[in-house]
mmCIF file of C-alpha atoms in Angstrom:
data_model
loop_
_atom_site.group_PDB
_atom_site.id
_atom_site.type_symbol
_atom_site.label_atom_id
_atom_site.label_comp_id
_atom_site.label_asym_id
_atom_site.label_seq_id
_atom_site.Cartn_x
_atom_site.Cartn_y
_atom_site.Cartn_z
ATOM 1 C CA UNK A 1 0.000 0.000 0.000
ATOM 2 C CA UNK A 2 1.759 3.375 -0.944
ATOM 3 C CA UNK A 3 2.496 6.020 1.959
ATOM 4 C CA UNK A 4 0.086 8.661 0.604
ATOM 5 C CA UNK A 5 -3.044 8.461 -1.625
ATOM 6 C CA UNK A 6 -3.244 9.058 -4.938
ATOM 7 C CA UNK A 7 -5.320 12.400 -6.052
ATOM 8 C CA UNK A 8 -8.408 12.175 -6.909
ATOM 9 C CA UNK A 9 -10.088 14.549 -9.845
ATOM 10 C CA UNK A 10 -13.468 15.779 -9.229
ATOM 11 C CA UNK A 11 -15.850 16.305 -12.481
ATOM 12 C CA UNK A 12 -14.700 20.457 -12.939
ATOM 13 C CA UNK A 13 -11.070 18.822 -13.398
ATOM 14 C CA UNK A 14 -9.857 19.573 -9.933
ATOM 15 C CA UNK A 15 -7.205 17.419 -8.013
ATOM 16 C CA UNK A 16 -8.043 17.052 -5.121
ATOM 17 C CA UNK A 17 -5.412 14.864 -2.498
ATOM 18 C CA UNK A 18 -6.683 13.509 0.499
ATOM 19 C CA UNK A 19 -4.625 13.544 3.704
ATOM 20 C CA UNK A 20 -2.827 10.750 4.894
ATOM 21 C CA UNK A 21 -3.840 8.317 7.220
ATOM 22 C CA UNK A 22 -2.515 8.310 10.972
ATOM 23 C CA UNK A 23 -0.594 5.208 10.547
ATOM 24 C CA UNK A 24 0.607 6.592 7.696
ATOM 25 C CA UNK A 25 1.573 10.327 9.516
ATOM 26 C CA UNK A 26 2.914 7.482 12.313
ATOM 27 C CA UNK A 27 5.721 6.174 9.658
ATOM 28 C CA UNK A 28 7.070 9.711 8.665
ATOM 29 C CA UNK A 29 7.155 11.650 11.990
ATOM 30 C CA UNK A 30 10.117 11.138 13.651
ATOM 31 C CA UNK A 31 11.578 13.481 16.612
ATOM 32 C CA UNK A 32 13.594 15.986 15.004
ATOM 33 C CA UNK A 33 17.168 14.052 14.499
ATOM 34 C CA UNK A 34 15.166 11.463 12.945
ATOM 35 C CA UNK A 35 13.090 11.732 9.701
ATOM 36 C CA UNK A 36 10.955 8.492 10.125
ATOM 37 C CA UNK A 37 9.373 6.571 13.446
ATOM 38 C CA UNK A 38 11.403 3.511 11.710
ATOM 39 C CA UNK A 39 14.804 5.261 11.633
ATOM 40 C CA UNK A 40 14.069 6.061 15.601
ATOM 41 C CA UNK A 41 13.281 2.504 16.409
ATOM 42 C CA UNK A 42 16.206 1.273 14.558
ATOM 43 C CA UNK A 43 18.597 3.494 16.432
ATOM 44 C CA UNK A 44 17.527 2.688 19.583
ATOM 45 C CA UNK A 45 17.602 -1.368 18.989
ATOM 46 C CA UNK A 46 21.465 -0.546 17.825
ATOM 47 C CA UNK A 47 22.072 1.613 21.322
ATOM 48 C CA UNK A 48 20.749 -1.156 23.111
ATOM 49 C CA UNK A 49 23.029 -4.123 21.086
ATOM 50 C CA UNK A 50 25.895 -2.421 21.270
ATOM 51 C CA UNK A 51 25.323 -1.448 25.247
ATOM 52 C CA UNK A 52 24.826 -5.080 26.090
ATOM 53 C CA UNK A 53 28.021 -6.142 23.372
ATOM 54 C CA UNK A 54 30.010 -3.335 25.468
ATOM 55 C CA UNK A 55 28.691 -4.670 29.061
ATOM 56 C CA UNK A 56 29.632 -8.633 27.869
ATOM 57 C CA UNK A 57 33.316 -7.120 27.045
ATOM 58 C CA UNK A 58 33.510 -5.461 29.727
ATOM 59 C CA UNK A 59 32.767 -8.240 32.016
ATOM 60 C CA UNK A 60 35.203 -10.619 30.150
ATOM 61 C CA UNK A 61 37.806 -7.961 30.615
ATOM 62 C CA UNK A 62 37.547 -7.959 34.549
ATOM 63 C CA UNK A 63 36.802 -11.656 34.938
ATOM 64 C CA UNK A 64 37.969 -14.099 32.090
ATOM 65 C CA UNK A 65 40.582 -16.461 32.861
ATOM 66 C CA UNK A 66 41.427 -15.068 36.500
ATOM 67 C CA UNK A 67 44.145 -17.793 37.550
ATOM 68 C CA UNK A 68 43.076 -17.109 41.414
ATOM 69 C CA UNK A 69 40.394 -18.911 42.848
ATOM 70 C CA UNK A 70 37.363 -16.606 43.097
ATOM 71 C CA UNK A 71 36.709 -14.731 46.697
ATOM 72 C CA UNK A 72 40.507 -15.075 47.348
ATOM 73 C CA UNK A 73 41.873 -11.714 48.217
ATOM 74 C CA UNK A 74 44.716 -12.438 45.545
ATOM 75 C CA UNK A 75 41.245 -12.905 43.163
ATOM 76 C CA UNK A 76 40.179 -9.570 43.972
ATOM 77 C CA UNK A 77 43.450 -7.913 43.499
ATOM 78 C CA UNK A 78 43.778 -9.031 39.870
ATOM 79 C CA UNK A 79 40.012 -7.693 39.532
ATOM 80 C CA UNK A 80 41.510 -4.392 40.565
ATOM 81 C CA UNK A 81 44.322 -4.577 38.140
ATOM 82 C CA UNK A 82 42.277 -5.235 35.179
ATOM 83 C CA UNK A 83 39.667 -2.905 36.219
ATOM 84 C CA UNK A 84 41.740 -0.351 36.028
ATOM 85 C CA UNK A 85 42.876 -1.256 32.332
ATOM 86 C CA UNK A 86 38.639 -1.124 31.389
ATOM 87 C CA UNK A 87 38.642 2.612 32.886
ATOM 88 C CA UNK A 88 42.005 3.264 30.675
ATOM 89 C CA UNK A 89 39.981 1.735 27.584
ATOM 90 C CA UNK A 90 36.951 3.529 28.478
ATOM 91 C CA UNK A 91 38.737 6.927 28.901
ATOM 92 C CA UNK A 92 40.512 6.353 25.178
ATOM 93 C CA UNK A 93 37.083 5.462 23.442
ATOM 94 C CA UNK A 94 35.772 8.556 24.871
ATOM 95 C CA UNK A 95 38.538 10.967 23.721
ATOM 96 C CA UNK A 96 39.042 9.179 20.641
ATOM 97 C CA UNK A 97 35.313 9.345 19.472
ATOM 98 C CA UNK A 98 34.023 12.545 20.674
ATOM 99 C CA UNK A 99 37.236 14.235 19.652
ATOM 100 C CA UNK A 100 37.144 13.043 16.103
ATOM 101 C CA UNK A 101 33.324 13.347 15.779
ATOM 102 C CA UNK A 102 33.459 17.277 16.722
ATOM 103 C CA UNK A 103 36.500 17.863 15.209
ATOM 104 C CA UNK A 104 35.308 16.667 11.456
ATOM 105 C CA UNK A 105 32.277 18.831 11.953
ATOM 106 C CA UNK A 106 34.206 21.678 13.292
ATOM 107 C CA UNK A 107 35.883 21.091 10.193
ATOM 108 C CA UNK A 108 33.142 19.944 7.834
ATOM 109 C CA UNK A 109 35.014 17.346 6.631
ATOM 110 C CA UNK A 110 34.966 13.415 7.396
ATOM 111 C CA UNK A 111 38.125 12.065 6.469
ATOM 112 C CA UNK A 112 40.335 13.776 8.782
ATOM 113 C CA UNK A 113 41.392 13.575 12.196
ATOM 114 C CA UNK A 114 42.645 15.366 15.232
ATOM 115 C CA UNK A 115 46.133 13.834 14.494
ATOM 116 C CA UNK A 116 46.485 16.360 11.850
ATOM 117 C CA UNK A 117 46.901 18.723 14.108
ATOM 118 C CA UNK A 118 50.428 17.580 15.263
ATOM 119 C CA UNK A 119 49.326 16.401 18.467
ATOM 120 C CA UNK A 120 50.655 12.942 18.213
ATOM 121 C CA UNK A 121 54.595 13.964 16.361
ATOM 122 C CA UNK A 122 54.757 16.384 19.352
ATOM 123 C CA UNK A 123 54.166 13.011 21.389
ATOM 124 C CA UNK A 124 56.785 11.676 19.380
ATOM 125 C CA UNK A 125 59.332 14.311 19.873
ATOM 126 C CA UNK A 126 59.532 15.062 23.391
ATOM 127 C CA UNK A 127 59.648 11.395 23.854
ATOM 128 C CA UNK A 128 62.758 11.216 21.562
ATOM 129 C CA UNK A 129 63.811 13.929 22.639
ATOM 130 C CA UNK A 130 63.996 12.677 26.246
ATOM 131 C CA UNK A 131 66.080 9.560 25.396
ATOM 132 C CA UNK A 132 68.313 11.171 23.162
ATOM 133 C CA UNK A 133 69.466 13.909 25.582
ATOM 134 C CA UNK A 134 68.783 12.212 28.984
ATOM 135 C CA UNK A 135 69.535 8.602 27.848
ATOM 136 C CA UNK A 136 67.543 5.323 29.006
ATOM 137 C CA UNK A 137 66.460 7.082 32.165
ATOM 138 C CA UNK A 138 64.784 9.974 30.085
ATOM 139 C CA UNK A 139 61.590 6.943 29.913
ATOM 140 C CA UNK A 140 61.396 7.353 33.378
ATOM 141 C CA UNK A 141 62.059 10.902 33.679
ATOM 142 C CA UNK A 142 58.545 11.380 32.217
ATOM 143 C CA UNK A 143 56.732 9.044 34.520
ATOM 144 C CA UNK A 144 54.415 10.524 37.331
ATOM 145 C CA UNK A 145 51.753 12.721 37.627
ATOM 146 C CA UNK A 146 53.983 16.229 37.332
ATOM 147 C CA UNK A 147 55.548 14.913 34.079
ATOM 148 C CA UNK A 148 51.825 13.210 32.913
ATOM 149 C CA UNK A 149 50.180 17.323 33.743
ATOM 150 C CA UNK A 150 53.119 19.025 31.813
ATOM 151 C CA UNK A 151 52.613 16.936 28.783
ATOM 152 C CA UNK A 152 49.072 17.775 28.761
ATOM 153 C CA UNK A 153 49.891 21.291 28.890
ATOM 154 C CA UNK A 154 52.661 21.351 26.170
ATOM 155 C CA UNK A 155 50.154 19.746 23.953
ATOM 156 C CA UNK A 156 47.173 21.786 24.459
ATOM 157 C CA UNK A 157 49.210 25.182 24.156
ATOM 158 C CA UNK A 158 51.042 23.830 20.838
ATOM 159 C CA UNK A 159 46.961 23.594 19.938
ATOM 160 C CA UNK A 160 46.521 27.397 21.233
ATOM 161 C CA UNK A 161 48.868 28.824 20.141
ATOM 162 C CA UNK A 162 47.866 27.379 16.036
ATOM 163 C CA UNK A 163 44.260 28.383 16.553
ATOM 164 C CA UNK A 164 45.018 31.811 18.190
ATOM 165 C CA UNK A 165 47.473 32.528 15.794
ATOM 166 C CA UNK A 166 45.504 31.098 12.606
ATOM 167 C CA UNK A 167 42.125 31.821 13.134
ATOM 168 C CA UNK A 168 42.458 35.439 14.579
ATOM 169 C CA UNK A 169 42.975 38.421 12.325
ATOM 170 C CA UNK A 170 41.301 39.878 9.086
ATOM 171 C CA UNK A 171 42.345 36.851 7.094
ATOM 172 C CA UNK A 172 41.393 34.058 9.324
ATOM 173 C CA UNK A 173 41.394 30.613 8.152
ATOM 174 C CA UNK A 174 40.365 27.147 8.799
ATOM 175 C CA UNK A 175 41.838 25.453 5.719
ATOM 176 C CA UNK A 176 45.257 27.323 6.478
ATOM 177 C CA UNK A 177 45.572 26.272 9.717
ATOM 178 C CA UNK A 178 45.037 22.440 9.249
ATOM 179 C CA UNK A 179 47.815 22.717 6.407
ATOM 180 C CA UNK A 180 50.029 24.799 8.852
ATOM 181 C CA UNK A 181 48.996 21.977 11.198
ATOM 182 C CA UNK A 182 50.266 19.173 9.061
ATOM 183 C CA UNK A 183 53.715 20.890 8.234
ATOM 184 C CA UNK A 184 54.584 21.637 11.996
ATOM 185 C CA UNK A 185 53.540 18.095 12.356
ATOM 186 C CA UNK A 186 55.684 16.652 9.702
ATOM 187 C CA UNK A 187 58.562 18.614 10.769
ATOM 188 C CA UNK A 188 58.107 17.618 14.430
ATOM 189 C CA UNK A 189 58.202 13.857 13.174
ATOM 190 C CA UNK A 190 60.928 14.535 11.103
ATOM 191 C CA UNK A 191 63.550 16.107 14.175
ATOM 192 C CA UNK A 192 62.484 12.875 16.379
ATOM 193 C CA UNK A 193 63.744 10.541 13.383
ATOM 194 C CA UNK A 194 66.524 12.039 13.109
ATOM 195 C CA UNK A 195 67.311 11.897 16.981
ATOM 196 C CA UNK A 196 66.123 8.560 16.702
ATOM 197 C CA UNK A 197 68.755 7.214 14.405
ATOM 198 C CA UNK A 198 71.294 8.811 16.915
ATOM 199 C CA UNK A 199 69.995 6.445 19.409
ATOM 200 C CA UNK A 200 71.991 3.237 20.478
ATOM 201 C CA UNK A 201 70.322 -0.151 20.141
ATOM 202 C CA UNK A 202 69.017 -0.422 23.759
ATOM 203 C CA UNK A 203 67.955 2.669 23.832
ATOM 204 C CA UNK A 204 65.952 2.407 20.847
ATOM 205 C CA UNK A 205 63.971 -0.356 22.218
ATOM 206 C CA UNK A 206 62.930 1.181 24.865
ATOM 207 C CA UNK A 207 61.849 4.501 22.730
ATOM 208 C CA UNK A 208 59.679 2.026 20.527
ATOM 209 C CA UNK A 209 57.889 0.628 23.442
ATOM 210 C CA UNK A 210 57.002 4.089 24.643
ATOM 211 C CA UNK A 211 56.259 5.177 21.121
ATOM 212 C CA UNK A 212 53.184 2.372 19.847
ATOM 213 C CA UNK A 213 49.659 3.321 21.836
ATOM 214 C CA UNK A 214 49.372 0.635 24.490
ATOM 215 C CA UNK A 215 46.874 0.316 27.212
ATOM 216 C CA UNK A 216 50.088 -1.040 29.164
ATOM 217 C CA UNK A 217 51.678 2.249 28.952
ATOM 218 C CA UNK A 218 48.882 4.079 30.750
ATOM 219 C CA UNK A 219 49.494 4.413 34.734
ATOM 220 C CA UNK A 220 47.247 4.477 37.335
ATOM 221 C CA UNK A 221 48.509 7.088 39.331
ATOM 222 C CA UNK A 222 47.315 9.395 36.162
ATOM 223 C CA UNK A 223 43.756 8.809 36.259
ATOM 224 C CA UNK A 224 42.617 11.278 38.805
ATOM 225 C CA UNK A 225 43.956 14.070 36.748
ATOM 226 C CA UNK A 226 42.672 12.250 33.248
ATOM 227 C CA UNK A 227 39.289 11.139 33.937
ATOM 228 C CA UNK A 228 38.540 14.917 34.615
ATOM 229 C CA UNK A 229 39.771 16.600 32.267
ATOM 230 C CA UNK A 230 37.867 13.475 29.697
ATOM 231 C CA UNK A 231 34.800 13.965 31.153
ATOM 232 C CA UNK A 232 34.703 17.855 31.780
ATOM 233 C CA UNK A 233 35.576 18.001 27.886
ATOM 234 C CA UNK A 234 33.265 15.331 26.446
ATOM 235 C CA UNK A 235 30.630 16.735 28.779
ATOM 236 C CA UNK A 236 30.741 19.821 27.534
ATOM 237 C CA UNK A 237 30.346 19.111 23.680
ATOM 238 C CA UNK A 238 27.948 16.667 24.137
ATOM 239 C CA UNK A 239 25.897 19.622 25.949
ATOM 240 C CA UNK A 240 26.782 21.956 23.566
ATOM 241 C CA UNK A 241 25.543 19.742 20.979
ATOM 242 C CA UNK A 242 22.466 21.701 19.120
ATOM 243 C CA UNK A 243 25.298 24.510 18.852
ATOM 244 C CA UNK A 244 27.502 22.336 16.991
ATOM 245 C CA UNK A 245 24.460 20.840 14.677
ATOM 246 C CA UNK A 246 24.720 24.567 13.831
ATOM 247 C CA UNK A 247 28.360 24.376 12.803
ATOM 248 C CA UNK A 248 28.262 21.319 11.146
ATOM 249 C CA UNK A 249 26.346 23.277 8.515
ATOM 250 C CA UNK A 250 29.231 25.659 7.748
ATOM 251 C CA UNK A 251 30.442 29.441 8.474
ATOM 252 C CA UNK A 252 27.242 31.309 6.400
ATOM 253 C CA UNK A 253 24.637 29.364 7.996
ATOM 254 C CA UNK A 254 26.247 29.572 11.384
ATOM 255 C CA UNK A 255 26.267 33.537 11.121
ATOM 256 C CA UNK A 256 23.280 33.891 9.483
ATOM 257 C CA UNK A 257 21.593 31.992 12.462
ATOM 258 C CA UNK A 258 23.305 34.657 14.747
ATOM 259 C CA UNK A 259 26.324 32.771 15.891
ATOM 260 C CA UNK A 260 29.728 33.672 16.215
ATOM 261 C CA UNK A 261 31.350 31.247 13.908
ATOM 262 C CA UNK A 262 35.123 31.878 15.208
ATOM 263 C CA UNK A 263 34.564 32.006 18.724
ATOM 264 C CA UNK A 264 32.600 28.615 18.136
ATOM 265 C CA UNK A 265 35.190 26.839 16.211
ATOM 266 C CA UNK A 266 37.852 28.077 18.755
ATOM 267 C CA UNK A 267 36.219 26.678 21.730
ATOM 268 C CA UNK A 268 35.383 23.116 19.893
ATOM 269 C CA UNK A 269 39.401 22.863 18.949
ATOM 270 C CA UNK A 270 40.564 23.564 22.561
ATOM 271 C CA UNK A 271 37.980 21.143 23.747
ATOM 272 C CA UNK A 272 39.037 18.990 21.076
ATOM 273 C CA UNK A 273 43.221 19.395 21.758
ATOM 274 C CA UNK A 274 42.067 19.153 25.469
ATOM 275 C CA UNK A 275 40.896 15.299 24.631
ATOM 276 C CA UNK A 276 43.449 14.308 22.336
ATOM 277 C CA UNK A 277 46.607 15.681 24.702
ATOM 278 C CA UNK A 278 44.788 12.794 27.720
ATOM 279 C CA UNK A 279 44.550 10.065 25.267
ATOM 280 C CA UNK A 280 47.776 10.674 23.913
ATOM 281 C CA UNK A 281 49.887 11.315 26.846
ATOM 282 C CA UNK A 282 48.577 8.974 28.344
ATOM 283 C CA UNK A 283 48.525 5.232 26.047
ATOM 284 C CA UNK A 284 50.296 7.194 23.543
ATOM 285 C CA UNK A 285 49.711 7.909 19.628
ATOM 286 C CA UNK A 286 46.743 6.186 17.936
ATOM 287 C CA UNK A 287 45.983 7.640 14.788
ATOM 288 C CA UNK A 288 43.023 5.959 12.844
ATOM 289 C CA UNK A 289 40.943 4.661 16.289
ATOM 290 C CA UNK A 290 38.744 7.947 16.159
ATOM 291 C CA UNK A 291 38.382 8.130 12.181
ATOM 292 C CA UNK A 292 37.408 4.562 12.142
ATOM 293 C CA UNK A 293 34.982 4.780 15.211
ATOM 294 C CA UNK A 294 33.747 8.219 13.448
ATOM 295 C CA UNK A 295 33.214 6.681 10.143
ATOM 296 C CA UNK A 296 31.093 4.109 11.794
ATOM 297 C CA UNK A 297 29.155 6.081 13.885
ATOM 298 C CA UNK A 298 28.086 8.004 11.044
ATOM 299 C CA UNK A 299 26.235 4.900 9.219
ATOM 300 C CA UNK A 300 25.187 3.578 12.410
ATOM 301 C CA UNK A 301 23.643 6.628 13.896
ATOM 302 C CA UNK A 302 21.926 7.499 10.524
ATOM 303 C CA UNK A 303 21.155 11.144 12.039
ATOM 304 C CA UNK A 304 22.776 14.621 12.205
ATOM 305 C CA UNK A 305 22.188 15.594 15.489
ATOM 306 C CA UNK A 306 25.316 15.172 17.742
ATOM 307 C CA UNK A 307 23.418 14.412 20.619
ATOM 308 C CA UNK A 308 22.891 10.941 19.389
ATOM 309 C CA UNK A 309 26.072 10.313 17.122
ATOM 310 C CA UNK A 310 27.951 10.786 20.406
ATOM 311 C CA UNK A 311 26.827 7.721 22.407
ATOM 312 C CA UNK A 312 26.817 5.855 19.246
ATOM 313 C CA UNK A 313 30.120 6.619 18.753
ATOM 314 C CA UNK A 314 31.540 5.605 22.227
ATOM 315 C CA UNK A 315 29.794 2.344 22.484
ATOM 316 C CA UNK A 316 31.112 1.471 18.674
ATOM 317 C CA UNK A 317 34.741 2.509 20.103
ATOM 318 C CA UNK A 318 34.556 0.570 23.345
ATOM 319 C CA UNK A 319 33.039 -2.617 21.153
ATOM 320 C CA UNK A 320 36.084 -2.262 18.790
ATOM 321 C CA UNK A 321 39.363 -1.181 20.866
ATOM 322 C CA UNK A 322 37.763 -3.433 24.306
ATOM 323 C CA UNK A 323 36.791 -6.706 21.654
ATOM 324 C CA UNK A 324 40.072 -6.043 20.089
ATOM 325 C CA UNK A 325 42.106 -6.519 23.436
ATOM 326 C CA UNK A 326 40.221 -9.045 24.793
ATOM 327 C CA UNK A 327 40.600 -11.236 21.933
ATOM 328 C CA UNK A 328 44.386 -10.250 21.498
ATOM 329 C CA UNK A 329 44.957 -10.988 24.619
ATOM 330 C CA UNK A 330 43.713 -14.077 26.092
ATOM 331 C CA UNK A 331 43.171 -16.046 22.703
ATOM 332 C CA UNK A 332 46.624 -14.726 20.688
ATOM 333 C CA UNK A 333 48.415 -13.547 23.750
ATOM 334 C CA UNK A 334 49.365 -10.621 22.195
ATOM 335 C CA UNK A 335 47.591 -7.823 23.943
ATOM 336 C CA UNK A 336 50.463 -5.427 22.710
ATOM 337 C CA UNK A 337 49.189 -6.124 19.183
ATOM 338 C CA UNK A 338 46.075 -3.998 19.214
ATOM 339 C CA UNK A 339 46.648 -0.673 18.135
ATOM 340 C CA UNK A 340 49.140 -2.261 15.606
ATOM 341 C CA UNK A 341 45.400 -3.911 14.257
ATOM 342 C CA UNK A 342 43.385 -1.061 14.856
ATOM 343 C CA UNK A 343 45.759 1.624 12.937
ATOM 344 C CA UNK A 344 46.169 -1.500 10.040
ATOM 345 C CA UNK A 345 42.099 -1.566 9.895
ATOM 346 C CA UNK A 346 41.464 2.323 10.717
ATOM 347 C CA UNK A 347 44.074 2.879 7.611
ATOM 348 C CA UNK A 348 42.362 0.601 5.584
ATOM 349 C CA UNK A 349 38.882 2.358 6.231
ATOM 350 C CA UNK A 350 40.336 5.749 5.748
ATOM 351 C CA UNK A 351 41.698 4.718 2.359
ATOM 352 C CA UNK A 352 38.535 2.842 1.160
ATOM 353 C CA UNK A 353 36.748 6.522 2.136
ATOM 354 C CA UNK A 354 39.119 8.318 0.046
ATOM 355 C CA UNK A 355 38.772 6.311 -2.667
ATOM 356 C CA UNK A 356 35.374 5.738 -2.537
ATOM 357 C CA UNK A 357 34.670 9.878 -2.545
ATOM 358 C CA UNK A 358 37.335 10.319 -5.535
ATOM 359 C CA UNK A 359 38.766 13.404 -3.626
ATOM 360 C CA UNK A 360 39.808 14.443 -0.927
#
């Protein structure tokens, strides 16, 4: 049966369309983000499989293969432990997928990432740049939770200091500043292989381990200082989300609508440099985990409004990078694996996008 009735014509010739029925109104009114009652239903039935998928990780995470018998103290000690590495995924997912998700509409562009930004080559460099002038102990002259806060800070001032200086003035750009974004980023990459090649065996080694994104390299002693900072950012965009729906749609509609387009953009980046700084300081660089969690997110969600890509987007994250380890882990026994996995498949997606497109 077709969604509206045919018009009818009357004997003086006129057409004359009846309304449609209520089921039929029922079919094609959806809330707003949605356009249809099914597209509503739909999204909610994919919240809801991906929440319990996300819960059974979770729980397979804390309590798969515990060697200890269970109620032991020893038990609940290596509950703790692992516990602690679902908070570290949890906080990465987060970061990762709101990050990339405001920063492409910031942007208005889907196939990039924070990462363009330089955030991960500065990473990169003062890493190197510890073990070349400090030697093996410059890996543990960065531990702790001084070292952990001034790496946060370096990064999200190297973010400042681009947007103030790019976006500001008569001739402010976007564009510009994610090309200016990329050179600094290249060049950063480029000092830290040099100083890399100056590096003796040993030393190298230990760079490397420092330098792949590892759940292993997060401490615990960093969380009180990271899960704020996560949540007070994430928070925040996801409540300013009808504001960035606004954005999305580009600089003319966002002024015409009477919003200040560069103040906007300005605050989403530092949010945005804010998230990527805590994931990256703190399991280290992971390039394609928010473009591939983004990309997803954006067929899943099958809506506009941020308010629902968000959660979509974190639950797809915490499916992928929590499924990932848990599999890598106690199946392959090679938990250090997974970003190795994720950046292979989040490259592979990015590429397909690209290609798919026919531009960039």
């Amino acid at each position: 049966m077709p969604d509206t009735q045919a018009p009818v014509t009357t004997d003086r010739g006129a057409a004359v369309v009846t309304p449609p029925t209520p089921a039929v109104q029922k079919r094609h009114t959806g809330t707003g983000a949605f356009s249809t009652v099914r597209q509503q239903r739909r999204y909610w039935i994919l919240v809801g499989v991906l929440a319990l998928l996300s819960v059974v990780i979770a729980v397979g995470l804390v309590a798969w293969d515990n060697p200890v018998q269970f109620g032991t103290a020893g038990y609940w000690r290596i509950t703790r432990m692992r516990a602690t590495n679902l908070v570290v995924i949890l906080l990465v997912v987060v970061c990762q997928a709101v990050a990339t998700v405001s920063f492409q509409s910031a942007t208005n562009n889907r196939i990039i990432t924070p990462s363009i930004m330089g955030f991960e080559a500065l990473y990169v460099a003062i890493q190197t740049a510890a073990v070349f002038f400090l030697g093996a102990v410059g890996v543990t002259t960065l531990q702790g939770v001084p070292q952990f806060a001034l790496m946060l800070v370096l990064m999200v001032g190297f973010a400042l200091m681009l947007y103030g200086w790019l976006l500001s003035g008569k001739y402010a750009n976007l564009q510009v500043m994610l090309l200016v974004g990329i050179v600094l980023g290249g060049g950063l990459g480029s000092v830290a292989t040099f100083m890399q090649r100056m590096l003796t065996p040993s030393e190298f080694d230990i760079l490397t381990a420092k330098l792949f994104g590892s759940v292993s390299n997060a401490d615990a002693s960093y969380l009180p200082l990271a899960i704020p900072l996560c949540v007070a950012a994430a928070g925040t965009l996801w409540w300013r989300s009808r504001r960035l729906n606004i954005v999305a749609l580009g600089k003319d509609v966002t002024t015409n609508l009477g919003m200040n387009h560069r103040r906007e953009i300005i605050l989403i980046l530092f949010l945005v440099s804010v998230l990527m700084a805590t994931t990256t300081a703190l399991v280290g660089p992971l390039t394609f985990l928010g473009f591939l969690v983004a990309t997803l997110a954006y067929q899943f969600a099958n809506t506009h409004d941020h308010r629902f890509v968000f959660p979509v987007a974190i639950l797809t994250g915490f499916v992928i990078l929590g499924g990932a380890y848990f599999v890598l882990k106690n199946i392959f026994y090679a938990e250090g694996a997974v970003s190795i996995i994720i950046e292979a498949v989040g490259g592979t997606a990015f590429l397909y996008v690209i290609l798919r497109k026919g531009r960039l």
